[in-house]
Amino acid sequence: MTPSEPAIDLTAFPFMSEKWKAVMKWPSSHLMYPPISFDLPDPDKDSEVCLWVRLPLPQSPYLPPTPVRVEDFHWSIRWGIGNQGLLPLSYERIVEVERASPVSPHLTNWGPLTKVVRPSAEQEMAKIPIATMTLKQRQLLELLAITQPVKEPDGDWNCQNWTTSVLFRAASVEDPIVQANNGPLLTPEQVNNVLFQARNIKHEV
């Protein structure tokens, strides 16, 4: 900390973990606030990994109907990590590609993220179980997602294609990352079953 920077009295934050206190002691010029996964790690236990399909919002009865295509639904891979914080909230781990902003034509892979589970999630999305995985297996899935290329959506390629590629890599015996980590996480049959369900989601417009 430089002489021009006032010290932060960390005794005012008794709930703050030691890791956060260490971060707060960095010079402000180097301060980068960690994601919430910094304090809420993925627990070392088996978890059900699911494909979540975001359903379309109900259309207004006062506007002309807009065509809804299953191919345009947003897909993401998620699993719960429970309630680990001070607040009565549930958290989940997410791997996905999404638009950086509503007006952006590009998709961005932010890497694995930990987020709060929104109470409305069950109503807004359909959940399709993929498999129950250990922490090590989920970390391998995250590694596959991090290294999966992202293309610009063009009307044919979108987040569904990216998610499909990640799942099939997890079932591949030829993928070098999978080979280096004790083999596939899934079978091609499991992946095809999940994709079939996702592409045949029943929804109300």
mmCIF file of C-alpha atoms in Angstrom:
data_model
loop_
_atom_site.group_PDB
_atom_site.id
_atom_site.type_symbol
_atom_site.label_atom_id
_atom_site.label_comp_id
_atom_site.label_asym_id
_atom_site.label_seq_id
_atom_site.Cartn_x
_atom_site.Cartn_y
_atom_site.Cartn_z
ATOM 1 C CA MET A 1 0.000 0.000 0.000
ATOM 2 C CA THR A 2 1.430 3.382 -0.959
ATOM 3 C CA PRO A 3 1.644 6.221 1.622
ATOM 4 C CA SER A 4 -1.082 8.143 -0.212
ATOM 5 C CA GLU A 5 -3.598 5.351 0.242
ATOM 6 C CA PRO A 6 -5.441 5.264 3.577
ATOM 7 C CA ALA A 7 -5.498 1.942 5.391
ATOM 8 C CA ILE A 8 -8.783 0.055 5.478
ATOM 9 C CA ASP A 9 -9.967 -0.867 8.959
ATOM 10 C CA LEU A 10 -10.839 -4.517 8.426
ATOM 11 C CA THR A 11 -12.040 -4.908 12.018
ATOM 12 C CA ALA A 12 -15.248 -3.270 10.814
ATOM 13 C CA PHE A 13 -15.925 -6.392 8.742
ATOM 14 C CA PRO A 14 -15.878 -9.311 11.206
ATOM 15 C CA PHE A 15 -17.825 -11.504 8.764
ATOM 16 C CA MET A 16 -15.194 -11.180 6.032
ATOM 17 C CA SER A 17 -13.150 -14.292 5.317
ATOM 18 C CA GLU A 18 -9.371 -14.237 5.560
ATOM 19 C CA LYS A 19 -9.119 -14.568 1.778
ATOM 20 C CA TRP A 20 -11.191 -11.428 1.273
ATOM 21 C CA LYS A 21 -9.181 -9.568 3.917
ATOM 22 C CA ALA A 22 -6.013 -10.429 2.024
ATOM 23 C CA VAL A 23 -7.531 -9.020 -1.160
ATOM 24 C CA MET A 24 -8.629 -5.822 0.582
ATOM 25 C CA LYS A 25 -5.029 -5.217 1.699
ATOM 26 C CA TRP A 26 -3.817 -4.990 -1.887
ATOM 27 C CA PRO A 27 -3.036 -1.524 -3.287
ATOM 28 C CA SER A 28 -6.131 -0.051 -4.903
ATOM 29 C CA SER A 29 -4.282 0.107 -8.221
ATOM 30 C CA HIS A 30 -4.142 -3.702 -8.167
ATOM 31 C CA LEU A 31 -7.519 -4.370 -6.586
ATOM 32 C CA MET A 32 -9.694 -6.753 -8.583
ATOM 33 C CA TYR A 33 -12.719 -8.037 -6.722
ATOM 34 C CA PRO A 34 -12.905 -11.820 -7.054
ATOM 35 C CA PRO A 35 -16.102 -13.581 -8.160
ATOM 36 C CA ILE A 36 -18.290 -15.058 -5.446
ATOM 37 C CA SER A 37 -16.746 -18.473 -6.154
ATOM 38 C CA PHE A 38 -13.708 -17.064 -4.302
ATOM 39 C CA ASP A 39 -15.613 -17.621 -1.058
ATOM 40 C CA LEU A 40 -18.134 -20.194 -2.327
ATOM 41 C CA PRO A 41 -16.150 -23.040 -3.912
ATOM 42 C CA ASP A 42 -17.763 -25.989 -5.622
ATOM 43 C CA PRO A 43 -18.021 -28.562 -2.790
ATOM 44 C CA ASP A 44 -16.197 -31.876 -2.959
ATOM 45 C CA LYS A 45 -19.280 -34.056 -3.298
ATOM 46 C CA ASP A 46 -21.407 -35.585 -6.034
ATOM 47 C CA SER A 47 -23.817 -33.192 -7.756
ATOM 48 C CA GLU A 48 -26.430 -33.579 -10.454
ATOM 49 C CA VAL A 49 -25.353 -31.701 -13.579
ATOM 50 C CA CYS A 50 -28.226 -30.509 -15.748
ATOM 51 C CA LEU A 51 -28.907 -28.818 -19.039
ATOM 52 C CA TRP A 52 -31.138 -25.809 -18.466
ATOM 53 C CA VAL A 53 -33.278 -24.512 -21.302
ATOM 54 C CA ARG A 54 -34.562 -20.963 -20.927
ATOM 55 C CA LEU A 55 -38.167 -20.856 -22.076
ATOM 56 C CA PRO A 56 -39.615 -17.912 -24.025
ATOM 57 C CA LEU A 57 -41.462 -15.217 -22.143
ATOM 58 C CA PRO A 58 -45.256 -15.137 -22.585
ATOM 59 C CA GLN A 59 -46.212 -12.973 -25.516
ATOM 60 C CA SER A 60 -48.415 -9.946 -25.101
ATOM 61 C CA PRO A 61 -52.017 -10.426 -26.254
ATOM 62 C CA TYR A 62 -51.915 -6.843 -27.512
ATOM 63 C CA LEU A 63 -49.083 -7.396 -30.003
ATOM 64 C CA PRO A 64 -48.846 -9.527 -33.141
ATOM 65 C CA PRO A 65 -47.525 -13.000 -32.281
ATOM 66 C CA THR A 66 -43.818 -13.569 -32.805
ATOM 67 C CA PRO A 67 -42.663 -16.940 -34.152
ATOM 68 C CA VAL A 68 -40.937 -19.002 -31.468
ATOM 69 C CA ARG A 69 -38.279 -21.509 -32.479
ATOM 70 C CA VAL A 70 -36.880 -24.129 -30.133
ATOM 71 C CA GLU A 71 -33.555 -23.505 -31.880
ATOM 72 C CA ASP A 72 -33.471 -20.018 -30.336
ATOM 73 C CA PHE A 73 -33.874 -21.072 -26.692
ATOM 74 C CA HIS A 74 -30.874 -20.356 -24.490
ATOM 75 C CA TRP A 75 -29.007 -23.399 -23.167
ATOM 76 C CA SER A 76 -26.663 -23.581 -20.201
ATOM 77 C CA ILE A 77 -25.068 -26.321 -18.104
ATOM 78 C CA ARG A 78 -25.620 -25.920 -14.362
ATOM 79 C CA TRP A 79 -25.347 -27.658 -11.022
ATOM 80 C CA GLY A 80 -26.196 -26.545 -7.521
ATOM 81 C CA ILE A 81 -23.535 -25.938 -4.892
ATOM 82 C CA GLY A 82 -25.944 -25.373 -2.004
ATOM 83 C CA ASN A 83 -26.222 -22.602 0.547
ATOM 84 C CA GLN A 84 -22.737 -21.769 1.815
ATOM 85 C CA GLY A 85 -22.897 -18.078 2.604
ATOM 86 C CA LEU A 86 -24.197 -15.897 5.403
ATOM 87 C CA LEU A 87 -27.402 -15.092 3.527
ATOM 88 C CA PRO A 88 -30.290 -17.561 2.994
ATOM 89 C CA LEU A 89 -29.486 -17.972 -0.692
ATOM 90 C CA SER A 90 -28.803 -20.966 -2.899
ATOM 91 C CA TYR A 91 -25.978 -20.913 -5.405
ATOM 92 C CA GLU A 92 -25.222 -22.717 -8.637
ATOM 93 C CA ARG A 93 -22.284 -23.229 -10.949
ATOM 94 C CA ILE A 94 -22.860 -22.303 -14.603
ATOM 95 C CA VAL A 95 -21.003 -22.860 -17.867
ATOM 96 C CA GLU A 96 -22.493 -21.133 -20.895
ATOM 97 C CA VAL A 97 -21.945 -18.640 -23.667
ATOM 98 C CA GLU A 98 -24.129 -15.567 -23.700
ATOM 99 C CA ARG A 99 -24.334 -12.117 -25.205
ATOM 100 C CA ALA A 100 -22.126 -9.606 -23.421
ATOM 101 C CA SER A 101 -24.990 -7.110 -23.775
ATOM 102 C CA PRO A 102 -28.498 -7.215 -25.283
ATOM 103 C CA VAL A 103 -27.292 -5.311 -28.352
ATOM 104 C CA SER A 104 -24.087 -7.286 -28.869
ATOM 105 C CA PRO A 105 -24.027 -9.636 -31.882
ATOM 106 C CA HIS A 106 -21.296 -11.701 -30.226
ATOM 107 C CA LEU A 107 -21.402 -14.524 -27.707
ATOM 108 C CA THR A 108 -18.928 -14.531 -24.822
ATOM 109 C CA ASN A 109 -17.597 -17.441 -22.795
ATOM 110 C CA TRP A 110 -17.016 -15.962 -19.339
ATOM 111 C CA GLY A 111 -15.741 -19.277 -18.038
ATOM 112 C CA PRO A 112 -17.362 -21.173 -15.164
ATOM 113 C CA LEU A 113 -19.307 -18.815 -12.901
ATOM 114 C CA THR A 114 -21.000 -19.150 -9.536
ATOM 115 C CA LYS A 115 -24.292 -17.275 -9.302
ATOM 116 C CA VAL A 116 -27.285 -16.944 -7.018
ATOM 117 C CA VAL A 117 -30.201 -19.170 -7.979
ATOM 118 C CA ARG A 118 -33.080 -16.877 -8.861
ATOM 119 C CA PRO A 119 -36.423 -17.885 -7.279
ATOM 120 C CA SER A 120 -38.090 -17.651 -10.689
ATOM 121 C CA ALA A 121 -35.604 -20.017 -12.359
ATOM 122 C CA GLU A 122 -37.874 -23.059 -12.129
ATOM 123 C CA GLN A 123 -40.650 -21.165 -13.934
ATOM 124 C CA GLU A 124 -38.384 -19.625 -16.570
ATOM 125 C CA MET A 125 -36.333 -22.685 -17.482
ATOM 126 C CA ALA A 126 -36.693 -26.399 -18.076
ATOM 127 C CA LYS A 127 -34.148 -28.630 -16.330
ATOM 128 C CA ILE A 128 -32.873 -31.785 -18.023
ATOM 129 C CA PRO A 129 -30.570 -34.047 -15.967
ATOM 130 C CA ILE A 130 -27.297 -34.934 -17.693
ATOM 131 C CA ALA A 131 -25.441 -37.000 -15.082
ATOM 132 C CA THR A 132 -24.330 -37.053 -11.470
ATOM 133 C CA MET A 133 -20.667 -36.060 -11.321
ATOM 134 C CA THR A 134 -17.926 -35.851 -8.743
ATOM 135 C CA LEU A 135 -16.082 -32.591 -8.134
ATOM 136 C CA LYS A 136 -13.162 -33.811 -10.241
ATOM 137 C CA GLN A 137 -15.497 -34.678 -13.106
ATOM 138 C CA ARG A 138 -17.200 -31.287 -12.910
ATOM 139 C CA GLN A 139 -13.821 -29.588 -12.991
ATOM 140 C CA LEU A 140 -13.002 -31.522 -16.153
ATOM 141 C CA LEU A 141 -16.320 -30.415 -17.645
ATOM 142 C CA GLU A 142 -15.402 -26.822 -16.796
ATOM 143 C CA LEU A 143 -12.031 -27.264 -18.495
ATOM 144 C CA LEU A 144 -13.721 -28.551 -21.635
ATOM 145 C CA ALA A 145 -16.061 -25.554 -21.587
ATOM 146 C CA ILE A 146 -13.200 -23.086 -21.122
ATOM 147 C CA THR A 147 -11.372 -24.496 -24.134
ATOM 148 C CA GLN A 148 -14.413 -24.775 -26.413
ATOM 149 C CA PRO A 149 -14.228 -22.140 -29.200
ATOM 150 C CA VAL A 150 -16.998 -19.577 -29.601
ATOM 151 C CA LYS A 151 -18.306 -18.422 -32.965
ATOM 152 C CA GLU A 152 -20.375 -15.406 -33.914
ATOM 153 C CA PRO A 153 -24.078 -16.305 -34.060
ATOM 154 C CA ASP A 154 -25.243 -16.243 -37.664
ATOM 155 C CA GLY A 155 -28.776 -17.605 -37.542
ATOM 156 C CA ASP A 156 -27.522 -21.186 -37.621
ATOM 157 C CA TRP A 157 -24.802 -21.269 -34.936
ATOM 158 C CA ASN A 158 -25.672 -20.194 -31.400
ATOM 159 C CA CYS A 159 -25.316 -21.207 -27.753
ATOM 160 C CA GLN A 160 -27.008 -24.538 -28.440
ATOM 161 C CA ASN A 161 -24.245 -25.525 -30.854
ATOM 162 C CA TRP A 162 -21.589 -24.530 -28.323
ATOM 163 C CA THR A 163 -23.266 -26.501 -25.531
ATOM 164 C CA THR A 164 -23.699 -29.511 -27.812
ATOM 165 C CA SER A 165 -19.985 -29.439 -28.647
ATOM 166 C CA VAL A 166 -19.031 -29.327 -24.959
ATOM 167 C CA LEU A 167 -21.263 -32.311 -24.169
ATOM 168 C CA PHE A 168 -19.986 -34.403 -27.063
ATOM 169 C CA ARG A 169 -16.397 -33.604 -26.090
ATOM 170 C CA ALA A 170 -17.238 -34.886 -22.607
ATOM 171 C CA ALA A 171 -18.303 -38.145 -24.280
ATOM 172 C CA SER A 172 -15.345 -38.388 -26.653
ATOM 173 C CA VAL A 173 -12.607 -40.989 -26.267
ATOM 174 C CA GLU A 174 -10.438 -39.019 -28.695
ATOM 175 C CA ASP A 175 -10.456 -35.582 -27.064
ATOM 176 C CA PRO A 176 -6.919 -35.002 -25.699
ATOM 177 C CA ILE A 177 -8.144 -33.249 -22.546
ATOM 178 C CA VAL A 178 -10.533 -36.109 -21.812
ATOM 179 C CA GLN A 179 -7.807 -38.674 -22.523
ATOM 180 C CA ALA A 180 -5.497 -36.958 -20.048
ATOM 181 C CA ASN A 181 -8.168 -37.088 -17.334
ATOM 182 C CA ASN A 182 -9.217 -40.734 -17.091
ATOM 183 C CA GLY A 183 -11.574 -40.925 -20.025
ATOM 184 C CA PRO A 184 -15.062 -39.708 -20.956
ATOM 185 C CA LEU A 185 -17.536 -38.229 -18.495
ATOM 186 C CA LEU A 186 -20.550 -39.268 -20.547
ATOM 187 C CA THR A 187 -21.567 -41.714 -23.235
ATOM 188 C CA PRO A 188 -22.774 -40.586 -26.672
ATOM 189 C CA GLU A 189 -26.127 -42.166 -25.804
ATOM 190 C CA GLN A 190 -26.448 -39.966 -22.721
ATOM 191 C CA VAL A 191 -25.669 -36.861 -24.746
ATOM 192 C CA ASN A 192 -28.116 -37.763 -27.507
ATOM 193 C CA ASN A 193 -30.846 -38.420 -24.946
ATOM 194 C CA VAL A 194 -30.309 -35.022 -23.308
ATOM 195 C CA LEU A 195 -30.283 -33.238 -26.666
ATOM 196 C CA PHE A 196 -33.448 -35.025 -27.778
ATOM 197 C CA GLN A 197 -35.263 -33.824 -24.663
ATOM 198 C CA ALA A 198 -33.951 -30.268 -25.064
ATOM 199 C CA ARG A 199 -35.037 -30.081 -28.688
ATOM 200 C CA ASN A 200 -38.510 -31.346 -27.862
ATOM 201 C CA ILE A 201 -39.303 -29.044 -24.966
ATOM 202 C CA LYS A 202 -43.009 -28.376 -24.575
ATOM 203 C CA HIS A 203 -43.688 -24.701 -24.085
ATOM 204 C CA GLU A 204 -46.551 -22.257 -24.112
ATOM 205 C CA VAL A 205 -46.298 -19.166 -26.271
#
